[in-house]
PDB file of C-alpha atoms in Angstrom:
ATOM      1  CA  LYS A   1     118.170  87.955 105.968  1.00 85.00           C
ATOM      2  CA  LYS A   2     116.909  85.385 103.471  1.00 92.00           C
ATOM      3  CA  GLU A   3     113.545  87.179 103.347  1.00 95.00           C
ATOM      4  CA  THR A   4     115.375  90.404 102.455  1.00 96.00           C
ATOM      5  CA  MET A   5     117.213  88.688  99.601  1.00 97.00           C
ATOM      6  CA  GLU A   6     114.000  87.067  98.359  1.00 97.00           C
ATOM      7  CA  ARG A   7     112.333  90.483  98.347  1.00 97.00           C
ATOM      8  CA  ALA A   8     115.276  91.957  96.407  1.00 97.00           C
ATOM      9  CA  ARG A   9     115.011  89.110  93.900  1.00 97.00           C
ATOM     10  CA  GLU A  10     111.289  89.680  93.396  1.00 97.00           C
ATOM     11  CA  ILE A  11     111.827  93.402  92.859  1.00 97.00           C
ATOM     12  CA  LEU A  12     114.504  92.708  90.266  1.00 97.00           C
ATOM     13  CA  LEU A  13     112.300  90.202  88.447  1.00 95.00           C
ATOM     14  CA  THR A  14     109.437  92.676  88.224  1.00 95.00           C
ATOM     15  CA  ARG A  15     111.731  95.465  87.032  1.00 95.00           C
ATOM     16  CA  LEU A  16     114.069  93.708  84.586  1.00 92.00           C
ATOM     17  CA  GLU A  17     113.573  96.372  81.939  1.00 90.00           C
ATOM     18  CA  ASN A  18     114.572  99.146  84.320  1.00 95.00           C
ATOM     19  CA  PRO A  19     116.113  97.628  87.456  1.00 95.00           C
ATOM     20  CA  PRO A  20     116.885  99.794  90.460  1.00 97.00           C
ATOM     21  CA  THR A  21     120.487 100.661  91.241  1.00 97.00           C
ATOM     22  CA  LEU A  22     122.143  98.810  94.103  1.00 97.00           C
ATOM     23  CA  THR A  23     121.658 101.902  96.251  1.00 97.00           C
ATOM     24  CA  GLU A  24     117.955 102.090  95.415  1.00 97.00           C
ATOM     25  CA  LEU A  25     117.438  98.372  95.879  1.00 97.00           C
ATOM     26  CA  SER A  26     119.204  98.326  99.223  1.00 97.00           C
ATOM     27  CA  ARG A  27     117.010 101.206 100.441  1.00 97.00           C
ATOM     28  CA  ILE A  28     113.837  99.489  99.219  1.00 97.00           C
ATOM     29  CA  VAL A  29     114.612  96.266 101.079  1.00 97.00           C
ATOM     30  CA  GLY A  30     116.019  98.031 104.141  1.00 97.00           C
ATOM     31  CA  THR A  31     119.687  97.076 104.155  1.00 97.00           C
ATOM     32  CA  ASN A  32     122.983  98.547 103.000  1.00 96.00           C
ATOM     33  CA  GLU A  33     124.704  97.888  99.671  1.00 97.00           C
ATOM     34  CA  CYS A  34     127.465  95.713 101.093  1.00 97.00           C
ATOM     35  CA  THR A  35     125.013  93.458 102.920  1.00 97.00           C
ATOM     36  CA  LEU A  36     122.805  93.287  99.831  1.00 97.00           C
ATOM     37  CA  LYS A  37     125.673  92.305  97.520  1.00 97.00           C
ATOM     38  CA  ARG A  38     127.108  89.738  99.901  1.00 97.00           C
ATOM     39  CA  GLY A  39     123.750  88.271 100.930  1.00 97.00           C
ATOM     40  CA  PHE A  40     122.447  88.076  97.369  1.00 97.00           C
ATOM     41  CA  LYS A  41     125.503  86.164  96.199  1.00 97.00           C
ATOM     42  CA  GLU A  42     125.343  83.816  99.210  1.00 97.00           C
ATOM     43  CA  THR A  43     121.624  83.188  98.702  1.00 96.00           C
ATOM     44  CA  PHE A  44     121.433  82.891  94.918  1.00 96.00           C
ATOM     45  CA  GLY A  45     125.013  82.066  93.892  1.00 96.00           C
ATOM     46  CA  CYS A  46     125.455  85.075  91.616  1.00 96.00           C
ATOM     47  CA  THR A  47     125.826  88.818  91.790  1.00 96.00           C
ATOM     48  CA  VAL A  48     122.852  91.154  91.461  1.00 96.00           C
ATOM     49  CA  TYR A  49     124.183  92.286  88.068  1.00 95.00           C
ATOM     50  CA  ASN A  50     124.580  88.716  86.774  1.00 95.00           C
ATOM     51  CA  PHE A  51     121.101  87.833  88.036  1.00 96.00           C
ATOM     52  CA  VAL A  52     119.578  90.710  86.072  1.00 95.00           C
ATOM     53  CA  GLN A  53     121.554  89.868  82.925  1.00 93.00           C
ATOM     54  CA  GLU A  54     120.697  86.154  83.034  1.00 91.00           C
ATOM     55  CA  ASN A  55     117.017  86.829  83.573  1.00 93.00           C
ATOM     56  CA  ARG A  56     116.909  89.401  80.789  1.00 90.00           C
ATOM     57  CA  LEU A  57     118.314  86.765  78.441  1.00 85.00           C
ATOM     58  CA  LYS A  58     115.789  84.188  79.645  1.00 85.00           C
ATOM     59  CA  LYS A  59     112.952  86.649  79.165  1.00 81.00           C
ATOM     60  CA  ALA A  60     114.126  87.401  75.637  1.00 78.00           C
ATOM     61  CA  ASN A  61     114.354  83.641  74.940  1.00 74.00           C
ATOM     62  CA  PHE A  62     117.948  83.806  73.787  1.00 62.00           C
ATOM     63  CA  PRO A  63     119.682  80.438  73.675  1.00 59.00           C
ATOM     64  CA  SER A  64     122.368  80.009  76.252  1.00 57.00           C
ATOM     65  CA  TRP A  65     125.855  80.806  75.062  1.00 56.00           C
ATOM     66  CA  LYS A  66     127.066  77.718  76.878  1.00 57.00           C
ATOM     67  CA  THR A  67     127.129  75.042  74.215  1.00 53.00           C
ATOM     68  CA  THR A  68     127.099  71.308  74.746  1.00 52.00           C
ATOM     69  CA  LYS A  69     128.951  68.909  72.498  1.00 49.00           C
TER      70      LYS A  69
END
């Protein structure tokens, strides 16, 4: 299961500009959407969508919107 989530993560990282849909991603890694969504969140602590968004921001070198005082 963890290997499946790691593979999904790697696919997303290599395709940040044009990520696969959840349906496509689940087919690529050989699981169903529900298992992918649940397993990804359990493994990485965020949803697939949030993972893509956060990594797009990192790649673009945008400062975090979380400010420290």
